[in-house]
XYZ file of C-alpha atoms in Angstrom:
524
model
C 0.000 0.000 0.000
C 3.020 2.765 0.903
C 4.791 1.406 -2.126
C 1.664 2.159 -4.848
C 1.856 5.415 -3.013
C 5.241 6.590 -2.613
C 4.899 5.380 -6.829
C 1.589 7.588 -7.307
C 3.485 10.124 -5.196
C 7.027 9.861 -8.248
C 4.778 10.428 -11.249
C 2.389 13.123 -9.362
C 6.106 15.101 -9.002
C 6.942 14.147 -12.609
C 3.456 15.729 -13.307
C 4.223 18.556 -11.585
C 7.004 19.254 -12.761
C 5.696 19.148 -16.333
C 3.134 21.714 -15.399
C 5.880 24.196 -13.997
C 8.212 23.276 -17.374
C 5.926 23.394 -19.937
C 3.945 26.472 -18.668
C 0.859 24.657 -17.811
C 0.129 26.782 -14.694
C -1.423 29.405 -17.576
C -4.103 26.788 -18.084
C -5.007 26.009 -14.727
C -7.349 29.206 -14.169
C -9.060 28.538 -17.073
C -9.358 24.558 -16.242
C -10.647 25.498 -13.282
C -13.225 28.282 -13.750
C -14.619 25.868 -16.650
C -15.152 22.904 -13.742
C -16.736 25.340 -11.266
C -18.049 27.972 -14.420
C -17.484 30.933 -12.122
C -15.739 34.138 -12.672
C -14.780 34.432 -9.645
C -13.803 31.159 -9.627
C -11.689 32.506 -12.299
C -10.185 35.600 -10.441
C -9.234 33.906 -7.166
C -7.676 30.687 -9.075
C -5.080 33.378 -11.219
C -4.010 34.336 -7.546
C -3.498 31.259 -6.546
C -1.600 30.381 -9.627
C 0.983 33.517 -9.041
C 1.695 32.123 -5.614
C 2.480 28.486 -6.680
C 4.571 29.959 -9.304
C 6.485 31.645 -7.004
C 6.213 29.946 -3.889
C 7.017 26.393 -5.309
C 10.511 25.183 -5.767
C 10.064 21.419 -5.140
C 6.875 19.846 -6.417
C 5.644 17.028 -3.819
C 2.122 16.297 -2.221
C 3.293 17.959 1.453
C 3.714 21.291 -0.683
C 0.038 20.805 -2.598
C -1.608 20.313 0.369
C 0.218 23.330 1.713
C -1.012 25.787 -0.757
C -4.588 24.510 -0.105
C -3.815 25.422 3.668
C -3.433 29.069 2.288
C -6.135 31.134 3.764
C -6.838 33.044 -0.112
C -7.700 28.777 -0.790
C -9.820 28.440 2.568
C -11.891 31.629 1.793
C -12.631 30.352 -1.774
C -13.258 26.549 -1.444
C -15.091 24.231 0.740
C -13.432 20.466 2.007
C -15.194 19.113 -1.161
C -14.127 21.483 -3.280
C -10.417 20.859 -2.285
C -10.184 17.600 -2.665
C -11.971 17.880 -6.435
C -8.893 19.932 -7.307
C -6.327 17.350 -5.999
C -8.209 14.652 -7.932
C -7.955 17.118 -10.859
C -4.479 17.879 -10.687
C -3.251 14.559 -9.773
C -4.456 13.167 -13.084
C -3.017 15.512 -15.068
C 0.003 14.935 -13.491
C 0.191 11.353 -14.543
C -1.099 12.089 -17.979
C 1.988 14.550 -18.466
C 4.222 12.363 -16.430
C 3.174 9.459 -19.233
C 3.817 12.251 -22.082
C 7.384 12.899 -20.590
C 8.071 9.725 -20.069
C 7.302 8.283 -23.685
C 9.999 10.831 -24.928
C 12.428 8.977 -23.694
C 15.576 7.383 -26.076
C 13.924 3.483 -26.938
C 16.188 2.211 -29.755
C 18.742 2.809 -32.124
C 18.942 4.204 -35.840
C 21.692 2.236 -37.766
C 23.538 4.026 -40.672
C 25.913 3.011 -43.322
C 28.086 5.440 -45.437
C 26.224 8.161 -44.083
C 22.414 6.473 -45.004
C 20.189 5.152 -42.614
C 19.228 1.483 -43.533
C 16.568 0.364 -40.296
C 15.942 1.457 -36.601
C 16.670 -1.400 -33.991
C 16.163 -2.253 -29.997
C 18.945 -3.223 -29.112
C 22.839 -1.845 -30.623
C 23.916 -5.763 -30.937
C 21.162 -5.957 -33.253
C 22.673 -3.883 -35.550
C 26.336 -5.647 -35.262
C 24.403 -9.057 -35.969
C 22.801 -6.940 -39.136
C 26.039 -5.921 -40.086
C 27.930 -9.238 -39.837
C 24.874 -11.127 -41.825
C 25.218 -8.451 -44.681
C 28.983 -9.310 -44.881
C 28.152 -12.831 -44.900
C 25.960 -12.498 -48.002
C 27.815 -10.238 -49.691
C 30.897 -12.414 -49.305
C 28.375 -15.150 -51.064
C 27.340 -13.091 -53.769
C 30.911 -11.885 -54.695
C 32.058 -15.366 -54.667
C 35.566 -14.209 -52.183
C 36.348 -13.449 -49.104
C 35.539 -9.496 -48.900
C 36.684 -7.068 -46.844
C 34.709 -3.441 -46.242
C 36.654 -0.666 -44.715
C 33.238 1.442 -43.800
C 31.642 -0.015 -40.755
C 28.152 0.987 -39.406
C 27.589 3.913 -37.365
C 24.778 3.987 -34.512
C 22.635 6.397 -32.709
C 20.757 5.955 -29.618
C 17.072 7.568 -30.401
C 13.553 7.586 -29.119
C 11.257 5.874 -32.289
C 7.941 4.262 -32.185
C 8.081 0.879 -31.931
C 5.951 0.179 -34.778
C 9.204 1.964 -36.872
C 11.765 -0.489 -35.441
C 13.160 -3.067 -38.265
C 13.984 -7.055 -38.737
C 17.598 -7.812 -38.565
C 17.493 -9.685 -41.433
C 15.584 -6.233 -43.198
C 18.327 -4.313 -41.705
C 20.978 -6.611 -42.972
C 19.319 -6.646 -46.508
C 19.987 -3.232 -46.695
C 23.252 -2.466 -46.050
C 24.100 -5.735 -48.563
C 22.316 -3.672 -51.406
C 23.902 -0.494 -50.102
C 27.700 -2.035 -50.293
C 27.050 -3.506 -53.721
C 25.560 -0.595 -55.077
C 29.451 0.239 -56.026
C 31.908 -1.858 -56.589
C 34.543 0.740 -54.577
C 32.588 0.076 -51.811
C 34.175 -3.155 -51.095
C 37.653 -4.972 -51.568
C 37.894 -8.485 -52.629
C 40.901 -11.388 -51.657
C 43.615 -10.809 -54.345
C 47.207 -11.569 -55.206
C 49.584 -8.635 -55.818
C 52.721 -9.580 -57.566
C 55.682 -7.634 -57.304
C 58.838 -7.777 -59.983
C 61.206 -4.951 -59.546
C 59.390 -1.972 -58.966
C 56.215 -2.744 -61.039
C 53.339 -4.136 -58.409
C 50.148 -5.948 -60.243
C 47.413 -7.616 -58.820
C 45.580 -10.477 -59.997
C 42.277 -12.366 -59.011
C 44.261 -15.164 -57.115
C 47.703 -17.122 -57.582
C 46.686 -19.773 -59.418
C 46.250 -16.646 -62.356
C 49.490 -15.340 -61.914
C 51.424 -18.519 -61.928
C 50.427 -19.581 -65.367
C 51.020 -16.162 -66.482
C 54.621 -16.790 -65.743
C 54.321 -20.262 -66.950
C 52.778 -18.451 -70.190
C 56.256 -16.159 -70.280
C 58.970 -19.113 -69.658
C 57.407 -21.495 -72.829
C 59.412 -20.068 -75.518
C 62.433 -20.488 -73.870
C 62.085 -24.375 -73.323
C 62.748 -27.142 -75.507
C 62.159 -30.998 -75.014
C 65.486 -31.809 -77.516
C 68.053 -29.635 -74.838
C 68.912 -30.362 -71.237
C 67.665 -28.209 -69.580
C 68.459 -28.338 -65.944
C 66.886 -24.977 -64.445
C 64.570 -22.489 -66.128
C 63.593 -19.082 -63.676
C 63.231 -15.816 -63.997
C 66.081 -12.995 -63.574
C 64.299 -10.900 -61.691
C 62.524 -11.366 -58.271
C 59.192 -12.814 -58.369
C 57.200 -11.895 -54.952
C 53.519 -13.066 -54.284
C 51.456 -11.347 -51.238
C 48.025 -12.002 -50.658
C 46.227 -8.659 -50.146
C 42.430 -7.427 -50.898
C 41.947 -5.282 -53.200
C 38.920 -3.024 -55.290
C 37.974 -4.580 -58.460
C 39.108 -1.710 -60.494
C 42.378 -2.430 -59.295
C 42.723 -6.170 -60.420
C 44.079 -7.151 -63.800
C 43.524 -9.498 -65.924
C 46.110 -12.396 -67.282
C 46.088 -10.751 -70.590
C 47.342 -7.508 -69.246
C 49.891 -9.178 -66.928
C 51.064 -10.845 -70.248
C 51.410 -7.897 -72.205
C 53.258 -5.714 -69.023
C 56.032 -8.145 -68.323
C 56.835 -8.674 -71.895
C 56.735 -5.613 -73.237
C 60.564 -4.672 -74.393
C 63.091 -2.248 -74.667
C 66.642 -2.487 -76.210
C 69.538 -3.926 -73.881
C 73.086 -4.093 -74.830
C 75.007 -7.484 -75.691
C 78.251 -8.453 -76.076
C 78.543 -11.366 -78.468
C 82.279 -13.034 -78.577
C 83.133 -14.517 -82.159
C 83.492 -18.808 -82.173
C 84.458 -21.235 -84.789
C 82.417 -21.180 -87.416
C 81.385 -17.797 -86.939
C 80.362 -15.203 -89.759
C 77.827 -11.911 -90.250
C 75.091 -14.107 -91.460
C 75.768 -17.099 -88.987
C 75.660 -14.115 -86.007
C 72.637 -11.992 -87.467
C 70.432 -15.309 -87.678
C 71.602 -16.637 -84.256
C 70.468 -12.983 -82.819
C 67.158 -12.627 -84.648
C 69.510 -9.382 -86.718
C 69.358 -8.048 -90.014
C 73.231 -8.170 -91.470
C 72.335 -4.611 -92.145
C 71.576 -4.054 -88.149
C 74.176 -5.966 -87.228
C 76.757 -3.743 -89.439
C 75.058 -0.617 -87.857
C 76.073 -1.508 -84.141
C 79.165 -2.669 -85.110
C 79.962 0.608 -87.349
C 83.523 -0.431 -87.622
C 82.412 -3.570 -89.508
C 81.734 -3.998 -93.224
C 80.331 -6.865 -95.541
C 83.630 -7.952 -96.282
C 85.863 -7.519 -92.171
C 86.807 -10.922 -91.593
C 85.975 -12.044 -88.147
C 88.884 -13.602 -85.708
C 87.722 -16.385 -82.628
C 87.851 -13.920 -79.623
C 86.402 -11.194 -81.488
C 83.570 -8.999 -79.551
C 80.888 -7.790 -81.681
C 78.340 -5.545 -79.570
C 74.380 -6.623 -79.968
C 71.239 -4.643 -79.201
C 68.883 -7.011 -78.353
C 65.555 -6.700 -76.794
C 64.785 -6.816 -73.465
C 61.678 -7.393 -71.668
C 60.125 -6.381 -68.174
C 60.757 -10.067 -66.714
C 63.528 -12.053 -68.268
C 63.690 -15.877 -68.655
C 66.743 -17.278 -67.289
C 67.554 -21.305 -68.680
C 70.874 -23.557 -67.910
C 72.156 -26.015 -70.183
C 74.593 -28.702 -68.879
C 77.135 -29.121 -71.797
C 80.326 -31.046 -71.415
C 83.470 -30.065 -73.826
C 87.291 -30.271 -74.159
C 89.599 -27.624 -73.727
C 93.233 -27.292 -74.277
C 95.478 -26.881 -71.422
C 98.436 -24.370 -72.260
C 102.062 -25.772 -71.598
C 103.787 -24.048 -69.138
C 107.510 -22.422 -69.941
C 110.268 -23.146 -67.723
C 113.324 -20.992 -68.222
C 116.751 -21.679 -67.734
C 119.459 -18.888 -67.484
C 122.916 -18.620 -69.036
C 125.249 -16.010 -68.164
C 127.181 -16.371 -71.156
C 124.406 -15.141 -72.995
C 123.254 -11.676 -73.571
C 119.416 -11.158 -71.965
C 117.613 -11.362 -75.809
C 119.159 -14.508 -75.942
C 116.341 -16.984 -75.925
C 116.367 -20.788 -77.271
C 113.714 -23.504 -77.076
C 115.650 -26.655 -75.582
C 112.369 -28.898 -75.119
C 108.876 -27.559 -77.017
C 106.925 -29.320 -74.525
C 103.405 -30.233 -74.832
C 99.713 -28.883 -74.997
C 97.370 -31.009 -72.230
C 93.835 -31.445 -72.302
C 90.792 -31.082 -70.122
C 87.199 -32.360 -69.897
C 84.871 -29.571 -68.523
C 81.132 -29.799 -67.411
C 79.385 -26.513 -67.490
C 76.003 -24.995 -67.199
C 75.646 -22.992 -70.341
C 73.523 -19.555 -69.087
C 70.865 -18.231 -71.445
C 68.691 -14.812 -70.742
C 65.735 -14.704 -72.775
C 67.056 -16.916 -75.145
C 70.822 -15.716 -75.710
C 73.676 -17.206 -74.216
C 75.187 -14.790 -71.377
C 77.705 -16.708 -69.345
C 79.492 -20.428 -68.832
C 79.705 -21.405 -65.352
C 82.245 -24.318 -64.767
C 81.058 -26.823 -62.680
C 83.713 -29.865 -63.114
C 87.084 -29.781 -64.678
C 88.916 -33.347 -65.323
C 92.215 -33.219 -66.557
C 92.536 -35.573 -69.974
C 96.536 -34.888 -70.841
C 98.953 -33.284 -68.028
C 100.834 -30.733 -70.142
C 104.390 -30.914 -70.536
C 106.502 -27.543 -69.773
C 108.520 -25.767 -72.836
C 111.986 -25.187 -71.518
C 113.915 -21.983 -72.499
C 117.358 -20.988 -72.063
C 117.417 -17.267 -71.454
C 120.691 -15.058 -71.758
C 121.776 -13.248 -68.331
C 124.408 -10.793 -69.677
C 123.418 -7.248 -69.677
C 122.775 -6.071 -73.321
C 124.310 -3.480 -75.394
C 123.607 0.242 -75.256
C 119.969 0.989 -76.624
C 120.248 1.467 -79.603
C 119.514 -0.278 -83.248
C 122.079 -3.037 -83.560
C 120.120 -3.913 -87.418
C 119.090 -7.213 -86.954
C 115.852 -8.073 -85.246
C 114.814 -11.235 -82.582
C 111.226 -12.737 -81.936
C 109.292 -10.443 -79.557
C 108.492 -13.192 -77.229
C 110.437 -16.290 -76.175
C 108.496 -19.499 -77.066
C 104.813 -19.505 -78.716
C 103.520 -20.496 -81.919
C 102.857 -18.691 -85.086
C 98.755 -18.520 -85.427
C 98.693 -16.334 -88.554
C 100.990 -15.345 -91.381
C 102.193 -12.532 -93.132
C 100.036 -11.867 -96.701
C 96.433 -12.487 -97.900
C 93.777 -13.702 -95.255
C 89.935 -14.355 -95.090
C 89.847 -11.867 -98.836
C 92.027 -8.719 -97.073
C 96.057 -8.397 -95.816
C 97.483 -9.248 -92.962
C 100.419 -6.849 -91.959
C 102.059 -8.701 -89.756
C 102.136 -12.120 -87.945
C 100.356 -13.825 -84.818
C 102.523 -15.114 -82.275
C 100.222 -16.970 -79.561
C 101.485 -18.114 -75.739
C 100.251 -17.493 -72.444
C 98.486 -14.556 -71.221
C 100.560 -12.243 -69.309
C 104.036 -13.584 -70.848
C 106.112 -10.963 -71.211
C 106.950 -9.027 -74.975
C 110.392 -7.712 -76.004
C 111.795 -5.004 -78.103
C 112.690 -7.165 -81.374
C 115.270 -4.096 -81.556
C 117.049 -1.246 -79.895
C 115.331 2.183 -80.384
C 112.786 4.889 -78.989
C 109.112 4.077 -77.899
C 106.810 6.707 -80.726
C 103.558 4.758 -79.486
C 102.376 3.502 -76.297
C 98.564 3.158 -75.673
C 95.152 2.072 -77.085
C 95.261 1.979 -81.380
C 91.727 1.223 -81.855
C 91.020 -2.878 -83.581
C 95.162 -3.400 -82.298
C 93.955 -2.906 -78.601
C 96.982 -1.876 -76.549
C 99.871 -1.315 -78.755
C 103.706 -0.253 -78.543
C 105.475 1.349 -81.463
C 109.212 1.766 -81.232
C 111.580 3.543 -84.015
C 114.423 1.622 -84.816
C 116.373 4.585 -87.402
C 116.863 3.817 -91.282
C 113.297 3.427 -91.512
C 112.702 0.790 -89.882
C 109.422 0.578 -87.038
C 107.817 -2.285 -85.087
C 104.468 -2.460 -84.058
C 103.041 -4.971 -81.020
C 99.522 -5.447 -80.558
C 97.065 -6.843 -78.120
C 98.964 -6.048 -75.085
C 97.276 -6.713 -72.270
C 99.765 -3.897 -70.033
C 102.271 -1.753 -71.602
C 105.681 -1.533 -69.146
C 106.616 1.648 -71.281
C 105.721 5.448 -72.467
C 106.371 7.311 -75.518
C 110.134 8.808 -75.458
C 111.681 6.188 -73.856
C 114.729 4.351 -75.199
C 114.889 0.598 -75.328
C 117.674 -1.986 -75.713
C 116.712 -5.256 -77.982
C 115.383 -7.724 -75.671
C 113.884 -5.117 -73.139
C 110.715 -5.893 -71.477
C 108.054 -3.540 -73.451
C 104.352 -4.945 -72.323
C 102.620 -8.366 -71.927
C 100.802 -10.983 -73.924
C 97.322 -10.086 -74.301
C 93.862 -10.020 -76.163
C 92.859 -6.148 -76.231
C 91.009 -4.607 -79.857
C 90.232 -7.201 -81.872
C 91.332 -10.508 -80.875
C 90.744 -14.169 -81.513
C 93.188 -14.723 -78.214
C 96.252 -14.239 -76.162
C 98.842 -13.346 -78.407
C 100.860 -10.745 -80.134
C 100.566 -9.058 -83.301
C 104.142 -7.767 -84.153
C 104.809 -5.725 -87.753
C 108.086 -4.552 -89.565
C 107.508 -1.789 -91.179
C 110.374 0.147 -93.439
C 109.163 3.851 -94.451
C 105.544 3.011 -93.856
C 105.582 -0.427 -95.810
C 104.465 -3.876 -93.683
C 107.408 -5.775 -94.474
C 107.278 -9.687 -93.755
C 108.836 -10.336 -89.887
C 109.768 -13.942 -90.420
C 112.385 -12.150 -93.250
C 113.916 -9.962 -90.505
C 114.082 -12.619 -87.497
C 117.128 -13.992 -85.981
């Protein structure tokens, strides 16, 4: 019984309160005067009404029953009277305490990118919404999907008959992400070569692009023992819009697209402009213009380097071909000295012997042209057996011409001749031996050339007086410098394969007033 009244006595307050806020206490005179129909009614309830308003801080039943002990309220109303205006009062109360009250914040309005797609009870509601809508469009897109804008919500007062199904909710934020395609990322695979990222639908796309790119360059009639790419080939999953995924066909056309790379090609056996254009997918006539020191009739030496443009795409195709082969091992020179000899004094007292080796190697092709050999066993065939020289010891005569010329190196064997070769002239001869053996003057004079001479390479000239001048090419070092004077049999440069060269060896000339004489005339 207290509690129904100390509740009746909460909303009467609440009432009251709502009469003070929402300036009810204008109406009560006129509620009044229309109950009793009275003007004077009328006149004393307006004085009551100023001294609630400002006698009443705290609305509560002690303080109405108060004001009806005021003796203006005695003088105008009876017992009966009284307690018709409590009744009256008290039930409007509650009806504005029930007004106020259904005001109040009930459920939540749930938006997405800014538009409102349903009004739910309870916040979870609109996470379960959320979550189900994920779920189907995940379903509909066929992949795993991933939305970066998530659902806002805002707590509201809505009539209940406004409130939505979670499934109506969820419906409408799945229409509301696919509306655009930017609204939503999909499960992708970004591959990365170099600096050039793409993404593709999955890995199983990209893979046989690269598959795709690596065909050409195998063949079922060559042993092939690796085939990969040059370049760095990184997958990483990642989602992605749809705008932003490519297709295989545009991967294909990316990574192959080309652009010219440079090539050195070295001349072999068998070699020749047509043999070299058709090898390199070249024209003769494009193959002349890189080379513009070339015509249709140079002849071509083993060792030769011709340089290639060749294309090169954005991922190159990297194969290895095992190849086994024999190679010549070079016979090493011992020398023996003789004091009684002067130090150009050189004589072959055993010509030793040339070995052999077996090499395996992995023959390394980019994109189809061979760039490197890597060695992978060597297996020695036939030891070679050691040339033995006699060299002089005695110090040599003042530098100066003594008219008679020696071999510019001590051993080696002639390669070329003097005369007519491959349809032009050969100006000198070819004297072949170990890289790095050393070359001597062939006479006493002064040094008029010392540096690079274009197809020679590295190349000493030295001035002998009546005309006389010999030329050495292919040095790989040169021990001397225009001006200086040489004795015969002075250490000048080294064995080499500079310019245009088929190999280690030297190119020596005799030339008398400007004509190539033939050496093996002049030797001693």
């Amino acid at each position: 019984m207290r509690q129904d009244f100390e509740v009746n006595v909460s909303l009467f307050n609440l009432g009251m309160k709502c009469i003070m806020e929402e300036g009810f206490m204008n109406m009560i005179p006129e509620k009044i005067s229309a109950i009793f129909n009275s003007t004077k009614w009328h006149n004393q309830t307006t004085k009551i009404k100023h001294n609630i308003s400002k006698g009443v801080k705290n609305i509560n039943l002690k303080g109405v029953f108060s004001i009806f002990n005021n003796p203006y309220v005695k003088k105008i109303f009876g017992l009966k009277q009284v307690i018709l205006v409590l009744v009256v009062l008290f039930s409007m109360s509650l009806i504005l305490a029930g007004m106020k009250m259904s005001d109040r914040p009930n459920a939540y309005v749930v938006t997405w990118s800014d538009q409102e797609v349903g009004i739910v009870e309870l916040e979870e509601m609109a996470e379960e919404a959320y979550e189900m809508a994920l779920a189907q469009v995940q379903k509909e897109v066929g992949k795993k999907v991933k939305v970066d804008t998530k659902i806002q919500t805002e707590f509201i007062h809505a009539p209940q008959k406004t409130w939505s199904e979670v499934q109506d909710v969820a419906d409408s934020i799945r229409k509301q992400i696919l509306s655009d395609t930017d609204h939503y990322k999909v499960e992708a695979m970004a591959v990365t070569i170099g600096d050039q990222v793409m993404i593709l639908e999955d890995i199983k796309t990209a893979e046989a692009v690269l598959e795709k790119i690596k065909q050409p360059y195998i063949s079922e009639e060559r042993d092939f023992v690796e085939v990969s790419f040059v370049e760095e080939v990184k997958f990483t999953p990642v989602f992605a819009k749809l705008s932003k995924i490519i297709t295989a066909e545009d991967m294909w056309t990316t990574l192959t697209a080309t652009e010219e790379s440079k090539k050195i090609y070295t001349i072999v056996a068998g070699d020749n402009l047509w043999t070299i254009s058709q090898k390199n997918e070249l024209s003769i006539d494009e193959l002349l213009k890189m080379n513009p020191e070339l015509t249709e009739d140079s002849l071509l030496q083993i060792g030769q380097e011709l340089t290639l443009l060749i294309p090169k795409p954005k991922l190159s195709v990297q194969t290895k071909e095992e190849i086994v082969y024999t190679e010549a091992i070079t016979k090493p020179v011992e020398y023996k000295k003789d004091d009684t000899q002067f130090k150009d004094y050189r004589k072959v007292v055993e010509e030793g012997k040339d070995g052999s080796k077996e090499i395996k190697a992995h023959i390394v092709y980019i994109n189809g042209y061979e760039d490197r050999r890597e060695v992978i066993e060597e297996k020695i065939i036939e030891e070679a057996i050691p040339s033995v020289i006699v060299v002089g010891t005695k110090e040599l005569p003042p530098k100066r011409a003594t008219g008679s010329f020696r071999r510019p190196i001590s051993g080696g064997r002639l390669t070329s001749g003097f005369g007519p070769r491959w349809g032009s002239f050969h100006a000198g001869v070819d004297l072949a031996t170990s890289y790095g053996t050393p070359i001597y003057a062939s006479d006493g004079g002064k040094v008029i050339f010392a540096g690079w001479n274009s197809s020679y390479g590295k190349t000493v000239k030295i001035d002998h007086g009546n005309g006389f001048v010999t030329w050495y090419a292919h040095c790989s070092s040169i021990n001397v410098t225009v001006g200086t004077k040489v004795a015969k049999g002075d250490r000048i440069a080294a064995i080499g394969s500079t310019g245009y060269s088929t190999g280690p060896h030297v190119h020596f000339e005799i030339r008398k007033n400007g004509k190539a004489q033939n050496p093996m005339n002049y030797i001693r």
